[in-house]
Coordinates of N, CA and C and ligand atoms in Angstrom, one line a residue:
M17 N -91.9 40.7 -50.8 CA -92.0 41.0 -49.6 C -90.7 42.8 -49.5
I18 N -91.1 42.9 -47.9 CA -90.3 44.1 -48.3 C -88.9 44.8 -48.0
I19 N -88.3 43.6 -47.6 CA -86.7 43.6 -47.4 C -86.6 42.1 -47.6
E20 N -85.6 41.9 -48.9 CA -85.0 40.3 -49.6 C -83.1 41.0 -49.3
A21 N -82.3 39.6 -47.9 CA -81.4 39.8 -47.9 C -81.0 38.5 -48.1
K22 N -80.2 38.2 -49.0 CA -79.3 37.5 -49.7 C -78.0 36.9 -49.6
N23 N -77.4 35.8 -48.4 CA -76.2 35.0 -48.6 C -75.1 37.1 -48.7
I24 N -75.3 37.6 -47.5 CA -74.3 38.8 -47.3 C -73.8 38.0 -45.9
N25 N -72.6 38.6 -46.6 CA -71.2 38.1 -45.7 C -70.8 39.6 -45.0
K26 N -70.4 40.2 -44.0 CA -69.6 41.4 -43.7 C -68.7 41.2 -43.0
F27 N -67.2 41.4 -43.2 CA -66.0 41.2 -42.0 C -65.9 42.5 -41.7
Y28 N -65.5 42.3 -40.4 CA -64.7 43.2 -39.9 C -63.6 42.8 -39.7
G29 N -62.1 43.2 -40.9 CA -60.6 42.8 -40.5 C -61.4 41.4 -40.6
A30 N -61.1 40.4 -39.6 CA -60.7 39.1 -39.3 C -61.8 38.3 -39.0
C31 N -62.4 39.8 -38.5 CA -64.0 39.1 -37.8 C -65.2 39.1 -38.5
E32 N -66.2 38.2 -38.9 CA -66.9 37.4 -40.2 C -67.9 38.4 -38.8
A33 N -69.4 39.5 -39.3 CA -70.0 39.8 -38.4 C -71.5 38.8 -39.5
L34 N -71.0 38.6 -40.3 CA -72.4 38.1 -41.3 C -71.9 36.6 -41.9
K35 N -72.1 35.6 -41.9 CA -72.2 34.9 -42.3 C -73.1 34.2 -43.4
N36 N -73.1 34.7 -44.9 CA -74.2 33.7 -45.7 C -75.7 33.9 -45.1
F37 N -75.6 35.7 -44.6 CA -77.2 35.9 -43.7 C -77.9 36.0 -45.0
S38 N -79.3 35.0 -44.4 CA -80.1 35.6 -45.7 C -81.7 35.6 -44.7
L39 N -82.1 36.5 -45.2 CA -83.7 37.3 -44.4 C -84.6 37.5 -45.6
S40 N -85.7 37.2 -45.2 CA -86.6 38.0 -45.6 C -88.1 38.9 -45.2
V41 N -88.1 40.0 -45.1 CA -89.4 40.4 -43.7 C -90.7 41.0 -44.8
P42 N -91.7 40.4 -45.1 CA -92.9 40.1 -45.1 C -93.7 42.3 -45.2
R43 N -94.6 42.4 -45.9 CA -94.8 43.7 -46.3 C -95.8 43.2 -45.0
G44 N -95.8 44.7 -44.4 CA -96.5 44.3 -42.9 C -96.9 44.3 -42.1
S45 N -95.5 43.1 -41.6 CA -95.2 42.5 -41.1 C -94.3 43.1 -39.5
S46 N -94.8 42.2 -38.4 CA -94.2 43.2 -37.4 C -92.8 42.3 -37.2
F47 N -91.8 42.6 -37.5 CA -90.0 41.2 -37.5 C -89.5 41.9 -36.4
A48 N -89.0 41.0 -35.8 CA -88.2 41.1 -34.8 C -86.5 40.4 -35.1
L49 N -85.4 41.1 -35.5 CA -84.5 40.1 -35.8 C -83.4 40.1 -33.9
L50 N -83.8 39.0 -33.7 CA -83.2 38.7 -32.2 C -81.7 38.0 -32.3
G51 N -81.5 38.1 -31.4 CA -80.1 37.7 -31.5 C -78.9 38.0 -30.2
P52 N -78.1 37.0 -29.7 CA -76.9 37.5 -28.1 C -76.4 38.8 -28.3
N53 N -76.0 39.3 -27.8 CA -74.5 40.4 -27.7 C -73.8 40.0 -29.1
G54 N -73.8 41.1 -30.1 CA -72.1 40.6 -30.9 C -72.9 39.7 -31.7
A55 N -74.1 38.8 -32.1 CA -74.7 38.1 -32.8 C -74.7 38.9 -34.4
G56 N -74.9 40.5 -34.9 CA -74.7 40.5 -35.9 C -75.9 41.3 -36.4
K57 N -77.4 41.7 -35.8 CA -77.6 42.2 -36.0 C -77.4 43.9 -36.2
T58 N -76.8 45.1 -35.8 CA -76.8 46.1 -35.6 C -76.5 45.9 -37.1
T59 N -75.1 44.6 -37.4 CA -74.5 45.3 -38.7 C -75.3 44.3 -40.2
F60 N -76.5 44.1 -39.4 CA -77.1 44.1 -40.7 C -78.2 45.2 -40.5
V61 N -78.7 46.0 -40.2 CA -79.3 46.7 -40.5 C -78.2 48.5 -41.1
K62 N -77.2 48.3 -40.1 CA -75.9 49.0 -41.6 C -75.9 48.8 -42.7
A63 N -75.9 47.2 -42.9 CA -75.6 47.2 -44.2 C -77.4 47.0 -45.3
L64 N -78.1 47.6 -44.4 CA -79.5 47.4 -45.6 C -79.9 49.0 -45.3
L65 N -79.0 49.7 -44.3 CA -79.3 51.5 -44.9 C -77.7 51.5 -45.5
D66 N -77.1 50.7 -46.1 CA -75.7 50.9 -46.4 C -75.1 51.7 -45.7
L67 N -74.5 51.7 -44.6 CA -74.1 52.8 -43.6 C -72.5 51.9 -43.4
T68 N -72.6 50.5 -43.9 CA -71.0 49.3 -44.4 C -71.4 49.3 -45.6
Q69 N -70.2 48.4 -45.3 CA -69.8 48.1 -47.0 C -69.7 46.8 -46.6
I70 N -70.8 45.9 -47.5 CA -71.2 44.5 -47.6 C -69.9 43.5 -48.3
S71 N -69.4 42.5 -47.5 CA -68.6 41.6 -48.5 C -68.8 41.0 -49.6
G72 N -69.5 40.6 -49.2 CA -70.8 39.9 -50.4 C -72.7 39.6 -50.6
G73 N -72.8 39.5 -51.3 CA -74.3 39.5 -50.6 C -74.8 40.0 -51.8
E74 N -76.9 40.7 -51.7 CA -77.5 40.8 -51.8 C -78.6 41.7 -51.4
I75 N -78.9 42.6 -50.8 CA -80.6 43.4 -50.4 C -81.3 44.6 -51.1
K76 N -82.3 43.9 -51.3 CA -83.7 44.4 -51.7 C -84.1 45.0 -51.3
I77 N -84.5 46.3 -51.2 CA -85.7 46.9 -49.7 C -87.0 47.4 -51.1
N78 N -88.0 47.2 -51.2 CA -89.2 47.1 -52.0 C -88.4 47.2 -53.5
G79 N -87.6 46.2 -53.8 CA -87.0 45.4 -55.4 C -85.7 46.4 -55.4
I80 N -85.1 46.9 -54.9 CA -84.1 48.5 -54.8 C -83.4 47.8 -54.3
S81 N -81.5 47.5 -54.9 CA -80.7 47.6 -54.3 C -80.3 48.7 -53.5
S82 N -79.8 48.0 -52.1 CA -79.8 48.8 -51.0 C -78.6 49.5 -51.4
L83 N -77.8 49.8 -52.3 CA -76.4 50.5 -52.8 C -76.7 51.5 -53.9
D84 N -78.3 51.1 -53.6 CA -79.0 52.7 -54.4 C -79.3 53.0 -52.7
S85 N -79.7 54.7 -52.9 CA -79.7 55.8 -52.1 C -82.2 55.5 -52.3
K86 N -82.1 55.5 -53.7 CA -83.6 55.5 -54.3 C -84.2 54.1 -52.6
S87 N -83.4 53.3 -52.7 CA -84.4 52.6 -51.7 C -84.6 52.4 -50.2
R88 N -83.5 54.1 -49.1 CA -84.2 54.3 -48.8 C -85.2 55.8 -48.6
E89 N -85.7 55.7 -49.6 CA -86.7 56.4 -50.1 C -87.9 56.7 -49.1
G90 N -88.1 55.0 -49.0 CA -89.4 54.9 -48.0 C -89.1 54.7 -46.4
I91 N -87.7 54.5 -45.9 CA -86.9 53.8 -44.8 C -87.3 55.1 -43.4
G92 N -87.8 55.1 -42.6 CA -87.4 55.5 -41.1 C -86.8 55.1 -40.3
Y93 N -85.1 55.1 -39.5 CA -84.7 54.6 -38.8 C -84.8 55.9 -37.3
L94 N -85.1 54.4 -36.3 CA -84.3 55.4 -35.4 C -83.8 54.4 -34.3
P95 N -82.1 54.6 -34.2 CA -80.5 54.7 -33.8 C -81.6 54.0 -32.3
E96 N -80.4 52.8 -31.5 CA -81.4 52.7 -30.5 C -80.6 54.0 -29.3
K97 N -80.0 54.9 -29.9 CA -79.5 56.0 -29.0 C -79.0 57.6 -30.2
F98 N -80.4 57.8 -29.4 CA -80.4 59.1 -30.7 C -80.7 60.7 -29.7
N99 N -80.8 62.3 -30.2 CA -81.2 63.4 -29.9 C -81.0 64.1 -30.5
F100 N -81.7 65.2 -30.3 CA -82.6 66.5 -30.6 C -81.5 67.4 -30.1
F101 N -81.3 68.7 -31.3 CA -81.4 70.0 -30.1 C -82.3 70.2 -29.0
D102 N -81.7 70.0 -27.8 CA -82.3 70.3 -26.7 C -83.1 71.7 -26.9
Y103 N -82.4 72.7 -27.3 CA -83.5 73.3 -27.8 C -84.4 74.3 -28.9
Y104 N -84.7 72.6 -29.2 CA -86.1 72.9 -30.5 C -87.6 72.3 -29.7
T105 N -88.6 72.7 -30.4 CA -89.6 72.6 -30.0 C -89.9 70.8 -30.0
V106 N -90.8 70.3 -30.3 CA -91.5 69.2 -30.4 C -91.7 69.6 -32.3
E107 N -92.5 70.6 -32.2 CA -92.7 70.5 -33.6 C -91.2 70.8 -34.5
G108 N -90.4 72.4 -34.0 CA -89.8 72.1 -34.4 C -88.6 71.0 -35.4
V109 N -88.3 69.7 -34.5 CA -87.7 68.9 -34.4 C -88.7 68.0 -35.5
L110 N -89.5 68.1 -35.7 CA -90.9 67.3 -36.9 C -90.4 68.7 -38.0
V111 N -90.2 69.9 -38.1 CA -90.3 70.6 -39.2 C -88.9 70.1 -39.9
F112 N -87.7 70.1 -39.0 CA -86.6 69.2 -39.4 C -86.4 68.3 -40.3
Y113 N -87.3 67.3 -39.4 CA -86.8 66.4 -39.9 C -87.8 65.7 -41.9
G114 N -89.7 66.6 -41.8 CA -89.6 66.7 -42.6 C -88.9 67.7 -43.7
K115 N -88.1 68.9 -43.8 CA -87.3 69.2 -44.6 C -86.6 68.3 -45.4
M116 N -85.9 67.7 -43.8 CA -84.7 66.7 -44.6 C -85.3 65.4 -45.3
K117 N -86.5 64.8 -45.5 CA -86.7 64.2 -45.8 C -88.0 64.7 -47.5
G118 N -88.2 66.0 -47.1 CA -88.2 66.8 -48.8 C -89.8 66.9 -48.9
V119 N -90.4 66.9 -47.6 CA -91.8 67.4 -47.4 C -91.8 68.7 -47.6
G120 N -92.6 68.6 -48.9 CA -93.4 70.1 -49.4 C -94.9 70.5 -48.6
D121 N -94.9 70.8 -49.8 CA -96.8 71.4 -49.1 C -97.2 70.6 -47.7
L122 N -97.3 69.7 -47.9 CA -97.9 68.7 -46.8 C -97.0 68.7 -44.9
L123 N -96.4 69.4 -45.0 CA -96.0 68.9 -43.9 C -96.4 69.5 -43.1
S124 N -97.4 70.6 -42.5 CA -97.9 71.1 -41.7 C -98.8 69.8 -41.2
E125 N -99.6 69.1 -42.9 CA -100.3 68.4 -42.7 C -99.6 67.4 -41.6
Q126 N -98.3 66.2 -42.3 CA -97.7 64.9 -41.6 C -97.0 65.5 -40.0
I127 N -96.9 66.7 -39.9 CA -96.8 66.6 -38.2 C -97.5 66.7 -37.3
K128 N -99.1 67.1 -38.1 CA -100.4 67.3 -36.9 C -100.1 65.3 -36.9
M129 N -99.9 64.6 -38.1 CA -100.2 63.4 -38.5 C -99.3 62.4 -37.4
A130 N -98.8 62.5 -37.2 CA -97.1 62.1 -36.8 C -97.5 62.7 -35.5
L131 N -97.7 63.4 -34.7 CA -98.1 63.9 -33.7 C -99.3 63.2 -32.6
E132 N -100.9 63.1 -33.7 CA -101.7 62.2 -33.3 C -101.1 61.3 -32.8
K133 N -100.4 60.3 -34.3 CA -99.9 59.0 -34.4 C -99.4 57.9 -33.2
T134 N -98.4 59.6 -32.9 CA -97.8 59.1 -31.5 C -98.0 59.6 -30.0
G135 N -99.2 60.0 -30.4 CA -100.1 60.5 -28.5 C -99.0 61.6 -28.1
I136 N -98.4 62.8 -29.3 CA -98.0 63.7 -28.2 C -98.3 65.6 -28.6
S137 N -99.3 65.4 -29.2 CA -100.5 66.2 -29.5 C -99.9 68.0 -29.3
D138 N -100.7 67.7 -27.7 CA -100.3 68.3 -26.7 C -99.0 69.1 -26.2
L139 N -97.8 68.1 -26.5 CA -96.4 68.6 -26.5 C -95.8 69.6 -27.7
R140 N -96.7 69.5 -28.5 CA -96.0 70.1 -29.4 C -94.9 71.2 -29.4
K141 N -95.7 72.5 -28.2 CA -94.7 73.7 -27.9 C -93.4 73.5 -27.3
R142 N -93.4 72.1 -26.4 CA -92.2 72.0 -25.4 C -91.2 71.7 -26.1
R143 N -90.1 72.1 -25.3 CA -88.5 72.5 -25.9 C -88.4 70.5 -25.4
V144 N -87.3 69.8 -26.2 CA -87.2 69.0 -26.1 C -86.4 68.5 -24.8
K145 N -85.6 70.0 -24.7 CA -84.5 69.3 -22.9 C -86.1 69.2 -21.6
T146 N -87.5 69.1 -21.6 CA -87.9 69.0 -20.6 C -88.8 67.9 -20.9
L147 N -88.1 66.7 -22.1 CA -89.1 65.8 -22.4 C -88.7 64.5 -21.6
S148 N -89.6 63.8 -21.1 CA -89.0 62.4 -20.5 C -88.8 61.4 -21.6
K149 N -88.0 60.5 -20.8 CA -87.7 59.7 -21.3 C -88.6 58.7 -22.7
G150 N -89.1 58.9 -22.4 CA -90.9 57.9 -23.0 C -91.0 58.9 -24.2
Q151 N -91.7 60.5 -23.6 CA -92.0 61.1 -24.1 C -90.9 61.4 -25.9
M152 N -89.6 61.2 -25.2 CA -88.1 61.3 -26.5 C -88.7 60.6 -27.2
Q153 N -89.3 58.6 -26.5 CA -89.1 57.8 -27.5 C -89.9 58.1 -28.4
R154 N -91.5 59.1 -27.3 CA -92.3 58.9 -28.7 C -91.5 59.7 -30.2
L155 N -91.1 61.0 -29.9 CA -90.8 61.9 -30.8 C -89.4 61.4 -31.3
G156 N -89.2 60.8 -31.1 CA -88.2 60.1 -32.2 C -88.6 59.0 -33.2
I157 N -90.4 59.1 -32.3 CA -90.9 58.1 -33.8 C -91.6 58.5 -34.4
A158 N -92.5 60.0 -34.4 CA -92.6 60.8 -34.6 C -91.8 61.5 -36.0
S159 N -90.6 61.6 -35.6 CA -89.2 61.8 -36.7 C -89.3 60.6 -37.8
I160 N -89.5 59.5 -37.6 CA -89.7 58.9 -38.5 C -90.8 58.1 -39.0
L161 N -91.9 58.6 -38.5 CA -92.4 59.0 -39.6 C -92.4 60.4 -40.9
M162 N -92.2 61.3 -40.1 CA -92.2 62.7 -41.5 C -91.7 62.1 -43.3
G163 N -91.8 62.2 -43.5 CA -92.3 61.6 -44.9 C -92.5 60.5 -44.8
D164 N -94.0 60.0 -44.9 CA -94.5 59.1 -45.1 C -93.7 57.7 -45.3
N165 N -92.6 57.4 -44.5 CA -92.3 56.7 -44.5 C -92.7 55.2 -44.2
D166 N -92.8 54.3 -45.3 CA -93.9 52.4 -45.3 C -92.5 51.9 -44.1
L167 N -91.9 51.6 -43.4 CA -90.3 51.0 -42.6 C -90.0 51.5 -42.1
L168 N -90.3 51.2 -40.7 CA -90.0 51.6 -39.5 C -88.8 51.1 -39.2
I169 N -87.5 51.0 -38.7 CA -86.4 50.0 -38.5 C -86.3 51.2 -37.4
L170 N -86.0 50.6 -35.6 CA -86.8 50.6 -34.7 C -85.4 49.7 -34.3
D171 N -83.9 50.2 -33.0 CA -83.3 49.3 -32.8 C -83.9 49.6 -31.3
E172 N -83.7 49.2 -30.6 CA -84.2 48.6 -29.2 C -84.9 49.8 -28.3
P173 N -86.3 50.0 -29.1 CA -86.8 50.7 -29.0 C -87.8 50.6 -27.3
F174 N -87.2 49.9 -27.0 CA -87.9 49.7 -25.4 C -87.4 49.7 -24.6
T175 N -85.4 49.7 -24.9 CA -84.9 50.0 -23.7 C -85.1 51.5 -22.9
G176 N -84.4 51.2 -21.4 CA -84.7 52.6 -20.7 C -86.0 53.0 -21.2
L177 N -87.2 52.5 -21.0 CA -88.7 53.0 -20.6 C -89.7 52.6 -19.8
D178 N -89.9 52.9 -18.9 CA -90.8 52.1 -17.6 C -92.0 51.6 -17.8
P179 N -92.6 50.6 -17.1 CA -94.0 49.7 -18.2 C -94.5 50.2 -18.2
I180 N -95.3 51.5 -17.9 CA -96.1 53.0 -19.1 C -95.4 53.4 -20.2
G181 N -94.2 53.5 -20.2 CA -93.7 53.7 -20.8 C -93.9 53.1 -22.2
I182 N -93.2 51.5 -22.0 CA -93.1 50.3 -22.8 C -94.9 49.8 -23.5
K183 N -95.5 49.5 -22.7 CA -97.2 49.5 -22.6 C -97.8 50.7 -23.8
E184 N -97.5 52.0 -23.8 CA -97.8 52.8 -23.9 C -97.2 53.2 -25.7
L185 N -95.9 52.7 -25.9 CA -95.1 52.3 -27.3 C -95.9 51.0 -27.8
K186 N -95.7 50.1 -27.0 CA -96.7 48.7 -28.0 C -97.5 49.0 -28.8
D187 N -98.4 50.2 -27.6 CA -99.5 51.3 -28.5 C -99.7 51.6 -29.6
V188 N -98.3 52.6 -29.2 CA -98.1 53.4 -31.0 C -97.7 53.0 -32.1
L189 N -96.9 51.2 -31.6 CA -96.4 51.0 -32.8 C -97.7 49.9 -33.7
R190 N -98.9 49.3 -32.1 CA -99.7 48.0 -32.5 C -100.7 49.1 -34.3
G191 N -100.3 50.5 -33.6 CA -101.8 51.3 -34.3 C -100.1 52.2 -35.4
L192 N -99.2 51.4 -35.6 CA -98.9 51.8 -37.3 C -98.8 51.2 -37.8
Q193 N -98.6 49.4 -37.8 CA -99.1 48.4 -37.6 C -100.5 48.0 -38.4
N194 N -101.6 48.4 -37.9 CA -102.7 48.5 -38.6 C -103.0 50.0 -39.5
A195 N -101.9 50.6 -39.3 CA -102.1 51.5 -41.0 C -101.6 51.3 -41.8
G196 N -100.9 49.8 -41.9 CA -100.5 49.3 -43.3 C -98.4 49.7 -42.9
K197 N -97.3 49.6 -41.9 CA -96.2 50.3 -41.9 C -96.4 49.0 -41.6
T198 N -94.9 48.1 -42.1 CA -93.6 47.7 -41.5 C -92.5 48.0 -41.0
L199 N -92.8 46.9 -39.6 CA -92.2 47.7 -38.3 C -90.7 46.5 -38.3
F200 N -89.6 46.7 -38.5 CA -88.6 45.8 -38.3 C -87.6 46.2 -36.8
I201 N -87.5 45.3 -35.9 CA -87.8 46.1 -34.6 C -86.1 45.0 -33.4
N202 N -85.2 45.6 -33.5 CA -84.4 45.1 -33.3 C -84.4 44.6 -31.2
S203 N -84.3 43.6 -31.2 CA -85.4 44.4 -30.0 C -84.1 42.4 -28.1
H204 N -83.9 42.6 -27.3 CA -83.5 42.0 -26.2 C -84.3 41.1 -25.6
I205 N -85.5 41.9 -25.3 CA -86.9 42.1 -24.6 C -87.9 41.6 -25.4
L206 N -88.1 40.2 -25.1 CA -88.5 38.8 -25.7 C -90.1 38.5 -25.3
T207 N -90.0 39.3 -23.9 CA -91.8 39.7 -24.0 C -92.3 40.3 -24.9
E208 N -92.2 41.7 -24.6 CA -92.5 42.6 -25.6 C -92.5 41.9 -27.3
V209 N -92.0 41.8 -27.4 CA -91.3 40.8 -29.2 C -92.4 40.3 -29.2
E210 N -93.1 39.2 -27.9 CA -93.2 37.8 -28.0 C -94.9 39.1 -28.2
Q211 N -95.5 39.6 -27.9 CA -96.5 40.5 -28.0 C -96.5 42.0 -29.3
M212 N -95.7 41.9 -29.4 CA -95.5 42.7 -30.1 C -95.7 42.7 -31.7
C213 N -95.1 41.7 -31.9 CA -93.9 41.0 -33.3 C -95.0 39.9 -33.7
D214 N -95.3 39.5 -34.6 CA -96.0 38.2 -35.5 C -95.1 37.3 -35.9
E215 N -93.8 37.5 -36.3 CA -92.7 37.3 -36.9 C -91.4 37.9 -36.7
M216 N -90.6 36.9 -37.1 CA -88.9 36.9 -36.7 C -87.8 36.3 -37.3
A217 N -86.3 36.4 -36.9 CA -85.7 36.0 -37.3 C -84.6 35.5 -35.7
I218 N -83.4 34.6 -35.6 CA -83.0 34.3 -34.9 C -81.2 34.3 -35.1
V219 N -80.2 34.9 -35.2 CA -79.1 35.4 -35.5 C -78.4 34.8 -34.1
N220 N -77.8 34.0 -34.3 CA -76.1 34.3 -33.4 C -74.8 33.8 -34.7
K221 N -73.9 34.0 -34.0 CA -72.7 34.4 -34.5 C -72.7 34.4 -36.5
G222 N -73.0 35.4 -36.7 CA -73.7 36.1 -38.0 C -74.4 35.5 -38.4
Q223 N -74.8 33.8 -38.2 CA -75.5 33.5 -39.5 C -77.3 33.2 -38.9
L224 N -78.1 33.0 -40.3 CA -79.1 32.9 -39.5 C -79.9 32.0 -38.8
V225 N -80.3 31.5 -37.7 CA -81.2 30.5 -37.2 C -82.3 29.8 -37.8
V226 N -83.0 30.8 -38.1 CA -84.4 30.1 -38.3 C -85.3 31.5 -38.2
Q227 N -86.0 31.6 -39.4 CA -86.9 32.7 -39.2 C -88.3 32.3 -39.4
G228 N -89.4 32.5 -39.5 CA -90.9 32.7 -39.8 C -91.8 33.2 -39.0
K229 N -92.8 32.3 -38.6 CA -94.1 33.4 -37.4 C -93.9 32.9 -35.8
I230 N -93.5 33.9 -35.2 CA -93.2 33.6 -34.1 C -94.3 31.9 -33.0
T231 N -95.9 32.9 -34.2 CA -96.6 31.6 -33.1 C -96.4 30.4 -33.9
E232 N -96.0 30.1 -34.9 CA -95.5 28.4 -35.4 C -94.2 28.4 -34.4
L233 N -93.8 28.8 -34.8 CA -92.3 28.2 -34.0 C -92.1 28.6 -32.6
V234 N -93.0 29.5 -32.1 CA -92.8 28.6 -30.7 C -93.8 27.6 -30.0
G235 N -94.6 27.7 -31.0 CA -95.8 26.1 -30.5 C -95.9 26.7 -28.8
E236 N -96.9 25.7 -28.2 CA -96.6 26.4 -27.0 C -95.6 26.6 -25.6
S237 N -94.5 26.4 -26.2 CA -93.4 27.5 -25.4 C -93.6 28.2 -24.9
S238 N -92.3 29.2 -24.7 CA -92.4 30.9 -25.0 C -91.6 31.1 -25.1
L239 N -91.4 32.1 -25.7 CA -90.0 33.0 -26.7 C -88.9 32.5 -26.3
E240 N -88.9 32.7 -24.7 CA -87.2 33.3 -24.5 C -87.2 31.7 -24.0
D241 N -87.9 30.5 -23.5 CA -87.5 29.1 -23.4 C -86.8 28.5 -25.0
Y242 N -87.9 28.8 -25.5 CA -87.2 29.2 -27.3 C -86.1 29.7 -27.7
F243 N -86.2 30.9 -27.6 CA -84.4 31.3 -28.0 C -83.7 31.1 -27.5
Y244 N -83.7 30.8 -26.2 CA -82.8 30.0 -25.1 C -82.2 29.1 -25.6
Q245 N -83.1 27.6 -26.1 CA -83.4 26.7 -26.6 C -82.0 26.1 -28.0
K246 N -83.2 27.8 -29.3 CA -81.8 27.5 -30.3 C -80.7 28.7 -29.7
I247 N -80.7 29.0 -29.3 CA -79.0 29.6 -29.3 C -78.0 28.5 -28.6
K248 N -78.5 28.0 -27.6 CA -77.9 27.1 -27.3 C -77.5 25.2 -27.5
S249 N -78.3 25.5 -28.5 CA -78.4 23.2 -28.8 C -76.9 23.4 -29.8
Ligands
ATP303 P1 -75.5 44.4 -29.1 O1 -77.2 43.1 -29.4 O2 -74.5 43.5 -28.5 O3 -75.3 45.3 -29.6 P2 -75.5 42.6 -32.6 O4 -76.1 41.2 -32.9 O5 -75.9 44.5 -32.5 O6 -74.9 42.6 -30.5 P3 -72.8 43.8 -33.7 O7 -72.7 45.2 -33.6 O8 -73.9 43.5 -35.2 O9 -73.7 42.9 -32.9 O10 -71.8 43.2 -33.3 C1 -71.2 41.9 -34.5 C2 -69.8 41.6 -34.3 O11 -69.8 42.0 -34.9 C3 -69.5 41.7 -33.5 O12 -68.4 40.5 -32.6 C4 -68.6 42.6 -33.0 O13 -68.2 43.4 -32.1 C5 -67.8 42.9 -34.4 N1 -67.9 44.1 -34.9 C6 -68.9 44.8 -34.4 N2 -68.9 46.7 -35.6 C7 -67.4 46.9 -35.9 C8 -66.5 47.4 -35.8 N3 -66.4 48.4 -36.3 N4 -64.8 46.6 -35.6 C9 -65.2 45.9 -35.7 N5 -65.5 44.8 -35.6 C10 -66.6 45.2 -35.0

């Protein structure tokens, strides 16, 4: 398992955002964390990245406690809303992230690889302010490939994309999974999750409802019907 979370509790004042929440993410999977608004998805990602202090429990990434900064060395995180300096070029953004990740001699090679994997090599010299939403999303993903991360955490990556952008993004993400990366996706868009992901967990009111392989859990039903039934029951 690349992520193992056990009995996580998180309080915001009196609000218990995560209640004895446990989760295991298999290495190399494309994993979706699903749940209605306010279920605790973002809180879990923040806990995983040690951006918020948990009240109890333990999370391990690659066997290392999430409280140890070493656990984040192999992680690329793309928040739902992100921005880059408008006046940077696409290449400039990747140089920035590569340097931040401590990429040394391999910087040019990694930039080339990140541009190719996300299909934006021809945008290399374009300024951020000229990019479309879909192109920005691809640059966001390219930025988290710098440092050769093996776990990519994507918060609502499909939001705001048109059908072409969604299709292209799914192709990029599938390519990354085929290259051995683990994808951890927070999403509300169930049709995309059903096509893209092989594993999922559903969280509701801070508690794990179910976790497992999507095809085995959903069976003959659709993910939408299955999700609705699990949340309403
Ligand atoms: P959404 O899909 O709407 O983004 P989510 O599943 O990501 O929701 P969280 O953002 O993790 O849900 O929120 C879980 C619960 O914790 C909610 O009840 C929310 O109101 C509460 N919460 C989140 N952040 C804070 C905070 N900083 N202070 C107080 N309560 C918070």
